[in-house]
Coordinates of C-alpha atoms in Angstrom, one line a residue:
X1 CA 101.5 106.0 92.0
X2 CA 101.2 104.6 95.4
X3 CA 104.5 104.0 97.2
X4 CA 105.3 100.7 98.8
X5 CA 106.1 102.7 101.8
X6 CA 102.7 104.1 102.3
X7 CA 101.0 100.7 102.1
X8 CA 103.6 99.4 104.6
X9 CA 102.5 102.3 106.9
X10 CA 99.0 101.1 107.1
X11 CA 100.3 97.5 108.0
X12 CA 100.0 97.7 111.7
X13 CA 96.4 99.1 111.4
X14 CA 95.4 96.2 109.0
X15 CA 96.8 93.6 111.1
X16 CA 94.8 95.1 114.1
X17 CA 91.6 95.3 112.1
X18 CA 91.8 91.7 110.6
X19 CA 92.6 90.5 114.2
X20 CA 89.6 92.3 115.6
X21 CA 87.0 91.9 112.9
X22 CA 88.1 89.0 111.0
X23 CA 86.0 88.0 108.0
X24 CA 83.5 90.7 109.3
X25 CA 85.9 93.4 108.4
X26 CA 83.8 94.7 105.5
X27 CA 80.3 94.4 107.5
X28 CA 78.5 97.2 108.9
X29 CA 78.7 95.6 112.5
X30 CA 80.8 97.4 115.2
X31 CA 82.9 95.5 117.8
X32 CA 82.9 97.3 121.2
X33 CA 86.3 95.9 122.3
X34 CA 88.1 96.7 119.1
X35 CA 91.2 99.0 119.5
X36 CA 91.4 102.4 118.0
X37 CA 94.0 101.0 115.5
X38 CA 91.6 98.2 114.5
X39 CA 89.0 100.8 113.9
X40 CA 91.3 102.8 111.8
X41 CA 92.5 99.7 109.7
X42 CA 88.8 98.9 109.3
X43 CA 88.3 102.5 107.9
X44 CA 91.3 102.1 105.4
X45 CA 90.0 98.8 104.1
X46 CA 86.3 100.1 103.8
X47 CA 87.4 103.2 102.1
X48 CA 89.5 101.4 99.7
X49 CA 86.8 98.9 98.9
X50 CA 84.3 101.8 98.4
X51 CA 86.5 103.5 96.0
X52 CA 87.8 100.7 93.8
X53 CA 86.2 98.8 90.9
X54 CA 84.4 95.7 90.8
X55 CA 87.5 93.5 90.4
X56 CA 89.2 95.5 93.3
X57 CA 86.2 94.9 95.5
X58 CA 86.3 91.2 94.7
X59 CA 90.1 91.0 95.6
X60 CA 89.6 92.6 98.7
X61 CA 86.5 90.6 99.7
X62 CA 88.3 87.4 99.0
X63 CA 91.5 88.4 101.0
X64 CA 89.5 89.3 103.9
X65 CA 87.3 85.9 103.7
X66 CA 90.5 84.0 103.5
X67 CA 91.9 85.7 106.7
X68 CA 94.8 87.0 104.8
X69 CA 97.6 88.9 106.2
X70 CA 97.9 92.7 106.2
X71 CA 100.7 92.0 103.5
X72 CA 98.4 90.2 101.3
X73 CA 95.4 92.6 102.0
X74 CA 97.9 95.4 100.8
X75 CA 97.8 93.9 97.2
X76 CA 94.2 94.9 96.3
X77 CA 94.9 98.1 98.3
X78 CA 98.0 98.9 96.2
X79 CA 95.9 98.0 93.0
X80 CA 93.1 100.3 94.2
X81 CA 95.8 103.2 94.7
X82 CA 97.2 102.9 91.2
X83 CA 93.7 103.1 89.6
X84 CA 92.7 106.2 91.8
X85 CA 95.7 108.4 92.7
X86 CA 93.3 110.5 95.0
X87 CA 92.7 107.6 97.2
X88 CA 96.2 107.8 98.7
X89 CA 95.4 111.3 100.1
X90 CA 91.9 110.1 101.5
X91 CA 93.7 107.0 103.3
X92 CA 96.4 109.2 104.5
X93 CA 93.8 111.5 106.2
X94 CA 92.5 108.6 108.2
X95 CA 96.0 107.8 109.6
X96 CA 97.0 109.3 112.9
X97 CA 99.2 112.4 112.3
X98 CA 97.4 112.9 108.8
X99 CA 99.4 112.4 105.7
X100 CA 102.7 113.0 107.3
X101 CA 104.8 112.7 110.4
X102 CA 105.8 109.8 112.4
X103 CA 103.1 107.5 114.4
X104 CA 104.3 104.9 116.8
X105 CA 101.9 102.0 117.7
X106 CA 102.1 99.5 120.2
X107 CA 99.9 96.6 119.3
X108 CA 99.2 93.6 121.5
X109 CA 99.6 92.6 125.0
X110 CA 102.6 94.2 126.9
X111 CA 103.8 95.9 123.9
X112 CA 106.2 98.8 123.9
X113 CA 105.9 101.8 121.8
X114 CA 108.9 104.2 121.4
X115 CA 109.2 107.2 119.1
X116 CA 113.0 107.1 119.0
X117 CA 115.9 105.1 120.5
X118 CA 114.8 104.8 124.2
X119 CA 117.7 102.4 125.3
X120 CA 116.4 99.1 126.8
X121 CA 112.9 98.4 127.3
X122 CA 112.1 95.6 129.6
X123 CA 108.6 94.0 129.9
X124 CA 107.2 91.1 131.6
X125 CA 106.7 90.2 135.2
X126 CA 109.3 90.9 137.6
X127 CA 111.8 92.5 135.3
X128 CA 115.3 92.2 136.7
X129 CA 117.1 94.9 134.8
X130 CA 118.9 97.7 136.7
X131 CA 119.8 101.1 135.5
X132 CA 123.6 102.2 135.7

């Protein structure tokens, strides 16, 4: 059975894919400026789309066409995972680090990615922080 945590792990990739591709997420065209995370998200959605039944494909297509959030898009993916337990292994293989490990993703302008507690991270123009 698909764990909620696994679908949550896909969230940043789904968000990037929705942002980059919009309602063209399920189409065959590529966008040269799409980030690596967007490409991974697109692969995740298209793989789930390919592997699910007609109702699942309709639900995914509807969520994409409506510009749904990654959370809403996760619902038809969870449904597909419940119907096809092998799908989770296939989707996990598409994620950075394969099926295990920790992946840290910085998404968006001036984002900070940290794999652990790094203390204070200051971003922006002319930061005034000091190190003591």
